[in-house]
Short mmCIF file of C-alpha atoms and ligand atoms in Angstrom, two decimals:
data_model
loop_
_atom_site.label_atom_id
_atom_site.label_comp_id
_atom_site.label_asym_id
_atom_site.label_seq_id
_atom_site.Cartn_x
_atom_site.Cartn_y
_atom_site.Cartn_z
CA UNK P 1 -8.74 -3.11 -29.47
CA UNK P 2 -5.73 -1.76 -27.53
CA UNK P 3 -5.17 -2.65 -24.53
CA UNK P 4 -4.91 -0.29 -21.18
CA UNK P 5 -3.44 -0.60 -17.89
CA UNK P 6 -5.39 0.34 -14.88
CA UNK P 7 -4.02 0.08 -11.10
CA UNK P 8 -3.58 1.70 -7.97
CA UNK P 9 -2.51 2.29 -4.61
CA UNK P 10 -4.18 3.33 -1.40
CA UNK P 11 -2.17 6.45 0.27
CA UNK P 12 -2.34 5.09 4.03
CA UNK P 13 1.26 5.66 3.42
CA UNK P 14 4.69 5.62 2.05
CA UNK P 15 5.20 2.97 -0.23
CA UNK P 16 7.93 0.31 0.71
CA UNK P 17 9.59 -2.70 -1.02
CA UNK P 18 6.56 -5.21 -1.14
CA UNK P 19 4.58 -2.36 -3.29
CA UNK P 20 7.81 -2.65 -5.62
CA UNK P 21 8.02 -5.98 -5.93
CA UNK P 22 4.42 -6.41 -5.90
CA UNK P 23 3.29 -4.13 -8.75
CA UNK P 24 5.12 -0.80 -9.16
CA UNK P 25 8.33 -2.23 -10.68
CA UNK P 26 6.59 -4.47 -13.13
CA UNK P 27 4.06 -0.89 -14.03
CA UNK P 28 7.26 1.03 -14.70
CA UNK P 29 8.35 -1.91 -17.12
CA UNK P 30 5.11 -2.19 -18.75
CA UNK P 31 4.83 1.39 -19.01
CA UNK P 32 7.91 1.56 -20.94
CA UNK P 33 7.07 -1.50 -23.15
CA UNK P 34 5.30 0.12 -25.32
CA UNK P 35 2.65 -2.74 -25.33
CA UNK P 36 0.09 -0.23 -23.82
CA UNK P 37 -2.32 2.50 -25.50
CA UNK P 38 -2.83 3.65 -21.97
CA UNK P 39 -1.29 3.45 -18.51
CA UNK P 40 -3.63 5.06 -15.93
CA UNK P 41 -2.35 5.00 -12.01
CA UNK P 42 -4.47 5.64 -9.58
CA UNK P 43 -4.16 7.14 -5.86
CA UNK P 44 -7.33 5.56 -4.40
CA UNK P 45 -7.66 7.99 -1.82
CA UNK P 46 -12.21 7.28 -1.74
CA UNK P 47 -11.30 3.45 -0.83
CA UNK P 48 -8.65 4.68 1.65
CA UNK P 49 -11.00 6.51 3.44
CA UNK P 50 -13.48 3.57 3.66
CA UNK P 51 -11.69 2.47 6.63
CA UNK P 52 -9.96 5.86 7.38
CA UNK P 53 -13.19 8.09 7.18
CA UNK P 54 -12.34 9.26 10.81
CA UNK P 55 -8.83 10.05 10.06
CA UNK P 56 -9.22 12.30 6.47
CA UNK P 57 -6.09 13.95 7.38
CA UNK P 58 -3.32 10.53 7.30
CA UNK P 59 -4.93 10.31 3.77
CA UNK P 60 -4.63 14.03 2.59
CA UNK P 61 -1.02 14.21 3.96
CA UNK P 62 0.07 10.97 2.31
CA UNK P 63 -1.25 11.68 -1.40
CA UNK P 64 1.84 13.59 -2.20
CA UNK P 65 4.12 10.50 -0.66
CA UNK P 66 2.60 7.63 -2.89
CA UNK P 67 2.94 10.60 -5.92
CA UNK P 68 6.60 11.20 -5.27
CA UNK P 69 7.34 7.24 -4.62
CA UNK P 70 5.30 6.86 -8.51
CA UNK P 71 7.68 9.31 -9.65
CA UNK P 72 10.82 8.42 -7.87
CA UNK P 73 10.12 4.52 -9.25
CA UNK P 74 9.85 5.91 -13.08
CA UNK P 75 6.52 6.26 -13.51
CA UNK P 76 6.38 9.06 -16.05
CA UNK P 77 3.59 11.34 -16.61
CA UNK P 78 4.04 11.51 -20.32
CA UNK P 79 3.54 8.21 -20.67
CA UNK P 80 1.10 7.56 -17.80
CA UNK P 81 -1.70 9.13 -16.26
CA UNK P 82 -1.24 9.62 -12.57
CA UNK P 83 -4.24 10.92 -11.19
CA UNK P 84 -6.20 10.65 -7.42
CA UNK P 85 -9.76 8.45 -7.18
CA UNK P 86 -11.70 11.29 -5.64
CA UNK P 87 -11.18 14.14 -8.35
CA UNK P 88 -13.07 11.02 -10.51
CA UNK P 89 -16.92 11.51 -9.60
CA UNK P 90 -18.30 9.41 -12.46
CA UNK P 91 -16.41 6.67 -10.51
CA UNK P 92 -19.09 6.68 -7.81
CA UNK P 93 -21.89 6.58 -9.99
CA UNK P 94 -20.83 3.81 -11.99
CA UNK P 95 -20.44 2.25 -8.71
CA UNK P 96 -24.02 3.07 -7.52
CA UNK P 97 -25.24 1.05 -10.70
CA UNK P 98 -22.89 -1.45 -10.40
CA UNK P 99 -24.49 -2.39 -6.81
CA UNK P 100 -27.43 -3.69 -8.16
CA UNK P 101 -25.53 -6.44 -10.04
CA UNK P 102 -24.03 -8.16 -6.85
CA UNK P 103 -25.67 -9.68 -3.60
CA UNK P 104 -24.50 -9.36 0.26
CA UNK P 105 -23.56 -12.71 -0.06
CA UNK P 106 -21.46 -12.41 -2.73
CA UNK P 107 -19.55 -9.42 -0.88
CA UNK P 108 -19.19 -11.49 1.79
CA UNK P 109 -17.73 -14.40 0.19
CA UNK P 110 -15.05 -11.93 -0.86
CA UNK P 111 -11.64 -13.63 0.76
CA UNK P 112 -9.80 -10.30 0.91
CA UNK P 113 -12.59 -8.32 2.27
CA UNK P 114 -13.29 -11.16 4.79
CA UNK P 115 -9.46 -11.06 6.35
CA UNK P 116 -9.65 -7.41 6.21
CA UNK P 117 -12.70 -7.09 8.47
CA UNK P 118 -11.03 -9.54 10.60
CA UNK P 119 -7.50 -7.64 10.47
CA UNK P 120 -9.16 -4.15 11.20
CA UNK P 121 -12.04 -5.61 14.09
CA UNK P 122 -14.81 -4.87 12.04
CA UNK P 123 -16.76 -8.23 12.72
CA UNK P 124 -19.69 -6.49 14.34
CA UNK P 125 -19.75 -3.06 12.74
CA UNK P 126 -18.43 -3.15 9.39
CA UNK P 127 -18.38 0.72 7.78
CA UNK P 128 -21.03 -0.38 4.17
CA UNK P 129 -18.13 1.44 2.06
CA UNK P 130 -15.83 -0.43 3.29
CA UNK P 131 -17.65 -3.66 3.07
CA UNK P 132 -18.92 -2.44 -0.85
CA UNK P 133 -15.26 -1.53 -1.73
CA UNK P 134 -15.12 -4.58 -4.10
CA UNK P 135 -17.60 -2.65 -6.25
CA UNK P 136 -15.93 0.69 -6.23
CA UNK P 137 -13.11 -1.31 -7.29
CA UNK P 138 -14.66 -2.82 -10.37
CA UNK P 139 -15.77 1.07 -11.36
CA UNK P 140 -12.13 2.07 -11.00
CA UNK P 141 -11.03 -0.49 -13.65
CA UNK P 142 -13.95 -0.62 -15.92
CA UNK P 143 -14.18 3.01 -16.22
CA UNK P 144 -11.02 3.06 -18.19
CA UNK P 145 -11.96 0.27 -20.21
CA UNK P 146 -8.96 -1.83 -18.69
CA UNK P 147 -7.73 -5.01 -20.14
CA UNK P 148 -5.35 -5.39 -17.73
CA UNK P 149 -4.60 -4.91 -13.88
CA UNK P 150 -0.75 -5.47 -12.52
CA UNK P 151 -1.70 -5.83 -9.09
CA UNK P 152 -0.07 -8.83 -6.27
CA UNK P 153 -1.93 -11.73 -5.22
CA UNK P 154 -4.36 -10.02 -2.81
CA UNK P 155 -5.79 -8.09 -5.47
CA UNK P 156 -6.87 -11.51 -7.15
CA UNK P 157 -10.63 -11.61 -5.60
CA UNK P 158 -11.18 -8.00 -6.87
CA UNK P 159 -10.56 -8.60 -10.40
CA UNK P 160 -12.43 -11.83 -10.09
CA UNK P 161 -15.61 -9.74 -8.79
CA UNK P 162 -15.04 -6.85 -11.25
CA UNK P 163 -15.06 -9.66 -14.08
CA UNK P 164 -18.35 -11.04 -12.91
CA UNK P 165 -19.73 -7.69 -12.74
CA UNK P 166 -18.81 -7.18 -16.51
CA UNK P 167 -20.35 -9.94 -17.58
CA UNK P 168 -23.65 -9.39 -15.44
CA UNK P 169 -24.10 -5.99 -17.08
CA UNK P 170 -22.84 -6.87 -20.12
CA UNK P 171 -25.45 -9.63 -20.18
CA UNK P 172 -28.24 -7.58 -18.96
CA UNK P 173 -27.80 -4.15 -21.00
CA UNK P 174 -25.47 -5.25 -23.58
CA UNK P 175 -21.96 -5.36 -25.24
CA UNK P 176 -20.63 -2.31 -23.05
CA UNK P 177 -17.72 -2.95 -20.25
CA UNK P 178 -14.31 -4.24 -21.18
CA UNK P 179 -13.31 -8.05 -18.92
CA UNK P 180 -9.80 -7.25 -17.08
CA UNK P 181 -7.26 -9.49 -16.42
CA UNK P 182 -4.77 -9.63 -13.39
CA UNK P 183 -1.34 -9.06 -14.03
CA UNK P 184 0.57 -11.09 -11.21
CA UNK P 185 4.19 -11.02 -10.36
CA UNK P 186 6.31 -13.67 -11.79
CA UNK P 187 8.02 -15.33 -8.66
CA UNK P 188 6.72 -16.45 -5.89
CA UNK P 189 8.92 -14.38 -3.38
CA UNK P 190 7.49 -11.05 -5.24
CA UNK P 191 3.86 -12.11 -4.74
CA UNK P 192 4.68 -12.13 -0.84
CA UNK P 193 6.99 -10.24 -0.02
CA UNK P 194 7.62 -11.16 3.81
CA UNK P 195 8.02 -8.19 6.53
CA UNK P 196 11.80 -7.64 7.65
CA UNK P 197 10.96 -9.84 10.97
CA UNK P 198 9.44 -12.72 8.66
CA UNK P 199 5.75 -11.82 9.46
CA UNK P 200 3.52 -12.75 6.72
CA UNK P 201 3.29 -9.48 5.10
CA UNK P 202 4.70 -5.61 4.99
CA UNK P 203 2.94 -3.40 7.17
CA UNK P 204 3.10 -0.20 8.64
CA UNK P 205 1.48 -1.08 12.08
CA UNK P 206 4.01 -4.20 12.48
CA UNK P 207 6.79 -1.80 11.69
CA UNK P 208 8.39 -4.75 9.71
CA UNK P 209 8.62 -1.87 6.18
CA UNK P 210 11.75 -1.78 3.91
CA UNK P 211 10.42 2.28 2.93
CA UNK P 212 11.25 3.01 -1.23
CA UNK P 213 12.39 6.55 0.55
CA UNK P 214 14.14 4.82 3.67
CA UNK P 215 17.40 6.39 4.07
CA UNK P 216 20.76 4.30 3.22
CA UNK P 217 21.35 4.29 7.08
CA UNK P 218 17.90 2.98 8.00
CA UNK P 219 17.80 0.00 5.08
CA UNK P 220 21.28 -1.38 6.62
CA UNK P 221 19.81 -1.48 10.34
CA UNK P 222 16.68 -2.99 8.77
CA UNK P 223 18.64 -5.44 6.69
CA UNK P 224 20.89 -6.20 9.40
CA UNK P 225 18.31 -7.11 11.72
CA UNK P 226 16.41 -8.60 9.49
CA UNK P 227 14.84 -12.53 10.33
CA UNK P 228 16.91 -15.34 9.56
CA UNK P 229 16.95 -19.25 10.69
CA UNK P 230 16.29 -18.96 14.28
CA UNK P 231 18.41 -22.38 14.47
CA UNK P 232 21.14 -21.00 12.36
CA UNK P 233 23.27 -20.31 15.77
CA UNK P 234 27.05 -20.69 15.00
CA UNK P 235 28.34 -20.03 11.47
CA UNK P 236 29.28 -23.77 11.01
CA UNK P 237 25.52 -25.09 11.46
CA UNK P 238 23.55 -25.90 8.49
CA UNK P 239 21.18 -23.71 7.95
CA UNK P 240 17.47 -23.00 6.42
CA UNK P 241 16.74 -20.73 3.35
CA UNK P 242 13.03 -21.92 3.67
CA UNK P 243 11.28 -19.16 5.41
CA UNK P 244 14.49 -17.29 6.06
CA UNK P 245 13.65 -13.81 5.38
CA UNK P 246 16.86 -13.18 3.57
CA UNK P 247 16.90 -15.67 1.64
CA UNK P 248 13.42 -14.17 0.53
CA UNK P 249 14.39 -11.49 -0.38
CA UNK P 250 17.49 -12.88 -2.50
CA UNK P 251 14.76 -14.36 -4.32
CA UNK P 252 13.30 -11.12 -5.28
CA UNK P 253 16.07 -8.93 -5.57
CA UNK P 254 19.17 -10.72 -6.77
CA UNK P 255 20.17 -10.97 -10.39
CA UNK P 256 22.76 -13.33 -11.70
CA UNK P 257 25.11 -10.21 -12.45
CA UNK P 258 25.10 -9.41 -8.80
CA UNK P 259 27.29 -12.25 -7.92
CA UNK P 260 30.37 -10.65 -10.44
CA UNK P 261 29.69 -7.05 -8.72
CA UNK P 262 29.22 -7.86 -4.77
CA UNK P 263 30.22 -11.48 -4.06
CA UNK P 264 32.48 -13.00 -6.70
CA UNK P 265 32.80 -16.19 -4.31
CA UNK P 266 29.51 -17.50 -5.72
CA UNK P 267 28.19 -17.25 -9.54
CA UNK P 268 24.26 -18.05 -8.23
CA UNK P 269 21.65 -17.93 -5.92
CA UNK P 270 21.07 -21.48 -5.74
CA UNK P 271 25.41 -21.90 -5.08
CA UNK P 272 25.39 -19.25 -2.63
CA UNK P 273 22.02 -21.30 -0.80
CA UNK P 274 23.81 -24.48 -0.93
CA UNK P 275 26.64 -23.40 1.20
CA UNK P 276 23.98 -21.67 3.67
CA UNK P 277 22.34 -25.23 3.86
CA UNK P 278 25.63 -27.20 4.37
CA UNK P 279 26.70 -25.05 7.00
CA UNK P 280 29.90 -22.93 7.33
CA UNK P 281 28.53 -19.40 6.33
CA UNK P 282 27.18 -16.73 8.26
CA UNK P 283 24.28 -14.81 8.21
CA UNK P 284 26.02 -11.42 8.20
CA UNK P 285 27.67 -11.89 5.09
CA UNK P 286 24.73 -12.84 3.45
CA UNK P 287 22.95 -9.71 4.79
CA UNK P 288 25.81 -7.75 3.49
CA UNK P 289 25.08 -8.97 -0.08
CA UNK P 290 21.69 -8.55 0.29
CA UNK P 291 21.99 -4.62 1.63
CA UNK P 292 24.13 -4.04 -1.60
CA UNK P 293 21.70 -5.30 -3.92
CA UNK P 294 19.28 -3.38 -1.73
CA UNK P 295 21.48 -0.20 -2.09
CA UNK P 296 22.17 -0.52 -6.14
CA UNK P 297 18.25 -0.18 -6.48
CA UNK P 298 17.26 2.31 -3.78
CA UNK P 299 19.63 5.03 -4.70
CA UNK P 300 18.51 5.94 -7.38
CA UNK P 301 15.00 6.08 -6.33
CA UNK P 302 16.24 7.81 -3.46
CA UNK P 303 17.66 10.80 -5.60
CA UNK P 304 14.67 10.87 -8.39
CA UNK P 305 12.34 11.91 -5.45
CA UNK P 306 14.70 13.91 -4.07
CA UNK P 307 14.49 16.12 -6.89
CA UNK P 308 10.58 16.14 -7.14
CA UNK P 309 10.51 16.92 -3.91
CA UNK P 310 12.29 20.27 -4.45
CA UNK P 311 9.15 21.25 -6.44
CA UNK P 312 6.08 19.84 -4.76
CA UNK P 313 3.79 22.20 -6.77
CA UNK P 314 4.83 20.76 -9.95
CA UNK P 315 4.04 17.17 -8.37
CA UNK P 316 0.29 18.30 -7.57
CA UNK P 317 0.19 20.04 -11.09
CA UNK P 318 0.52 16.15 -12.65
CA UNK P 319 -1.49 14.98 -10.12
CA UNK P 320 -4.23 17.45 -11.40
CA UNK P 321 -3.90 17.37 -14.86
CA UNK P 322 -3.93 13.40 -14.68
CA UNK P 323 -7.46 13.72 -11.97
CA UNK P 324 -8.72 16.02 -15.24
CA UNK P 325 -7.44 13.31 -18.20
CA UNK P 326 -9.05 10.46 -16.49
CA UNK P 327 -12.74 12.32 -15.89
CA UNK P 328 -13.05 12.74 -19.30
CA UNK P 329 -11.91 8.90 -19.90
CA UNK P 330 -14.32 8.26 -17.48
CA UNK P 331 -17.30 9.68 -18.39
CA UNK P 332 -17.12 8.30 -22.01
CA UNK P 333 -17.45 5.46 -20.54
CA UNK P 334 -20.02 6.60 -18.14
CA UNK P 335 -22.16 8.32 -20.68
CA UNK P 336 -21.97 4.72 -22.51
CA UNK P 337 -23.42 2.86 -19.09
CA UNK P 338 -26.26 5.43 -19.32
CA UNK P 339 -27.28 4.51 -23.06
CA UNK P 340 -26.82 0.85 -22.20
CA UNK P 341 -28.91 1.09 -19.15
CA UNK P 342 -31.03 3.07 -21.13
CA UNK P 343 -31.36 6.43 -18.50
CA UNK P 344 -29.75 8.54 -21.22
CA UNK P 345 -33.47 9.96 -21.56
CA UNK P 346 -32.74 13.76 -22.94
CA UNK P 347 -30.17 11.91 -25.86
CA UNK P 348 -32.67 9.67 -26.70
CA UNK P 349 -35.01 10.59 -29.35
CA UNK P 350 -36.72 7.51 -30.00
CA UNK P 351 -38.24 7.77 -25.99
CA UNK P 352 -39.91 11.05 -26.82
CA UNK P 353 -40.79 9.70 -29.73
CA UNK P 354 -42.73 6.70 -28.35
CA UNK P 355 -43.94 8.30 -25.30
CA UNK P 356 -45.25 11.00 -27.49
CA UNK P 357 -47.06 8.56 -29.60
CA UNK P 358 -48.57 6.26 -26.96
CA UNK P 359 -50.21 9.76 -25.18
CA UNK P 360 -51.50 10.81 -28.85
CA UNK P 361 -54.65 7.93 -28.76
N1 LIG F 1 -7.22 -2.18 -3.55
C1 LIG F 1 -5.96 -1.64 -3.96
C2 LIG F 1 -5.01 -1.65 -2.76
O1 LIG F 1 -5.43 -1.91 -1.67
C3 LIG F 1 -6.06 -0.22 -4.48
C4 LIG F 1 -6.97 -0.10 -5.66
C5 LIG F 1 -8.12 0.64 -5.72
C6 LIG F 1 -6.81 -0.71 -6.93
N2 LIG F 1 -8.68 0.52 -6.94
C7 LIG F 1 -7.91 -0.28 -7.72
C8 LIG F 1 -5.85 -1.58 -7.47
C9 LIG F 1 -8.09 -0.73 -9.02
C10 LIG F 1 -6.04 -2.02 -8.78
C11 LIG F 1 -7.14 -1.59 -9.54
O2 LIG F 1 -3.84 -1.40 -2.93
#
């Protein structure tokens, strides 16, 4: 069997560099592999509202960002289906089945569900989509038979819970749902990409964001400000690269050619973070090196969705034609559930059949 890519994105917002690194960049390359029978990409607008369901509009009014950062990035919609979680019903009812195969407990166990009710002050009234969001999650992916999810680290409990959910109805009704792997990123600085200011994670709210659609202007301030080695004080001290933000992102972003192109005084990462550690260079040069590298891959991202944005209707156009591509994917696999559950009642011939003969005596 082939296999099929399934992931998505919530639209709380525009997408920044930690969504790159974390997933988008390595979709694009998979995408373009040629490994795949199917790339689906979904804006997961019904999950974004589980703990946005008074605020409708933020979601509504960023749908068309996360679409334009997709297609800015290279996702292409003749090779991938783009399409939005809500235009999907048959989502929600595999969902509603799907609840009967997992307990409160095992909800609860759920690592990133349990820091996001911490993160978001939910501890004593947790919305029950939000808290079930692990199960609309497992619809999203089994619906298009997915073999594989390229997701970041936080995504890991998810898959593991969809998995078990796969194997729980497969068990009980049957050969049916396909097992999905995660798809993680390969280094360790693009599973985590830190904030600007060296805070754990991106985030809107901390205002620590590198944006995909950040001007040139605005990266450079944001680079230049960016969170070194606090005891890094006069260029001649010997510094830290462990937990310097910079250094970070070097780890993520620089390639050996970069070194030829921007900073011919080094031929590596690991000479350039020697010197650092010995002392004698300063962070603004580094920073400098960094904003180029930061540059090389932003422009051209930057002008790609400056040209979809000159036609916004075309944008929604994919956006529906993808939402109608994936219903039908999904209720295949929907209309499957049903037979394997064994509620397909007006298909099934042998019920009437049996029914008919046990009322004959
Ligand atoms: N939970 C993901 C996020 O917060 C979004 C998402 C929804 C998703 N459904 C998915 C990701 C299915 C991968 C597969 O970004």
């Amino acid at each position: 069997m082939g296999k099929i890519i399934l992931t998505g994105d919530r639209p709380t917002g525009r997408l920044h560099l930690g969504h790159f690194v974390g997933s988008l960049r390595r979709r694009v390359e998979l995408q373009n592999s040629g490994l795949f029978d199917k790339v689906f990409i979904m804006i997961a607008d019904a999950q974004a509202l589980t703990d946005n369901a008074d605020n409708p509009e933020k979601i509504r009014q960023n749908i068309i960002e996360v679409a334009l950062d997709y297609l800015a990035c290279g996702i292409d919609p003749a090779k991938s289906t783009i399409f939005i979680q809500s235009q999907v019903a048959e989502l929600c009812e595999l969902a509603f089945y799907y609840m009967n195969l997992v307990t409160v407990s095992r909800l609860q166990r759920n690592p990133t569900v349990k820091t996001e009710i911490q993160m978001r002050n939910f501890e004593t009234s947790i919305p029950v989509g939000f808290f079930t969001y692990p199960i609309s999650q497992a619809s999203d992916i089994t619906a298009f038979r997915a073999t594989t999810v390229p997701a970041g680290e936080d995504q890991q409990p998810m898959i593991e819970q969809a998995r078990e959910i796969v194997r729980r109805f497969n068990g009980i009704y049957g050969d049916t749902l396909v097992e999905p792997e995660i798809l993680l990123p390969d280094n360790a600085a693009c599973m985590r990409l830190p904030g600007t200011d060296g805070k754990a994670k991106m985030s809107k709210s901390l205002g620590n964001c590198i944006y995909l659609s950040d001007s040139s202007e605005e990266v450079r301030k944001r680079v230049m400000s960016m969170y070194t080695d606090p005891d890094h004080i006069r260029v001649e001290d010997p510094g830290k690269v462990e937990g310097n933000t910079v250094f970070t992102y070097l780890d993520a972003f620089c390639r050996p050619e970069h070194f030829a192109q921007y900073w011919p005084d080094y031929s590596s990462l690991d000479e350039l973070k020697a010197h650092y550690m010995r002392g004698g260079l300063g962070d603004v040069k580094v920073k400098k090196f960094l904003y180029a590298i930061l540059e090389e891959l932003l422009t051209p991202i930057r002008e790609r969705r400056k040209e979809w944005e000159k036609d916004i209707p075309a944008v929604f156009d994919i956006l529906k034609r993808g939402s109608e591509a994936a219903r039908e994917v999904a209720a295949g696999t929907l209309a499957d559930v049903r037979r394997a559950m064994r509620i397909d009642y007006f298909d099934d011939a042998e019920l009437i059949a049996e029914q008919s003969r046990k009322f004959s005596v």
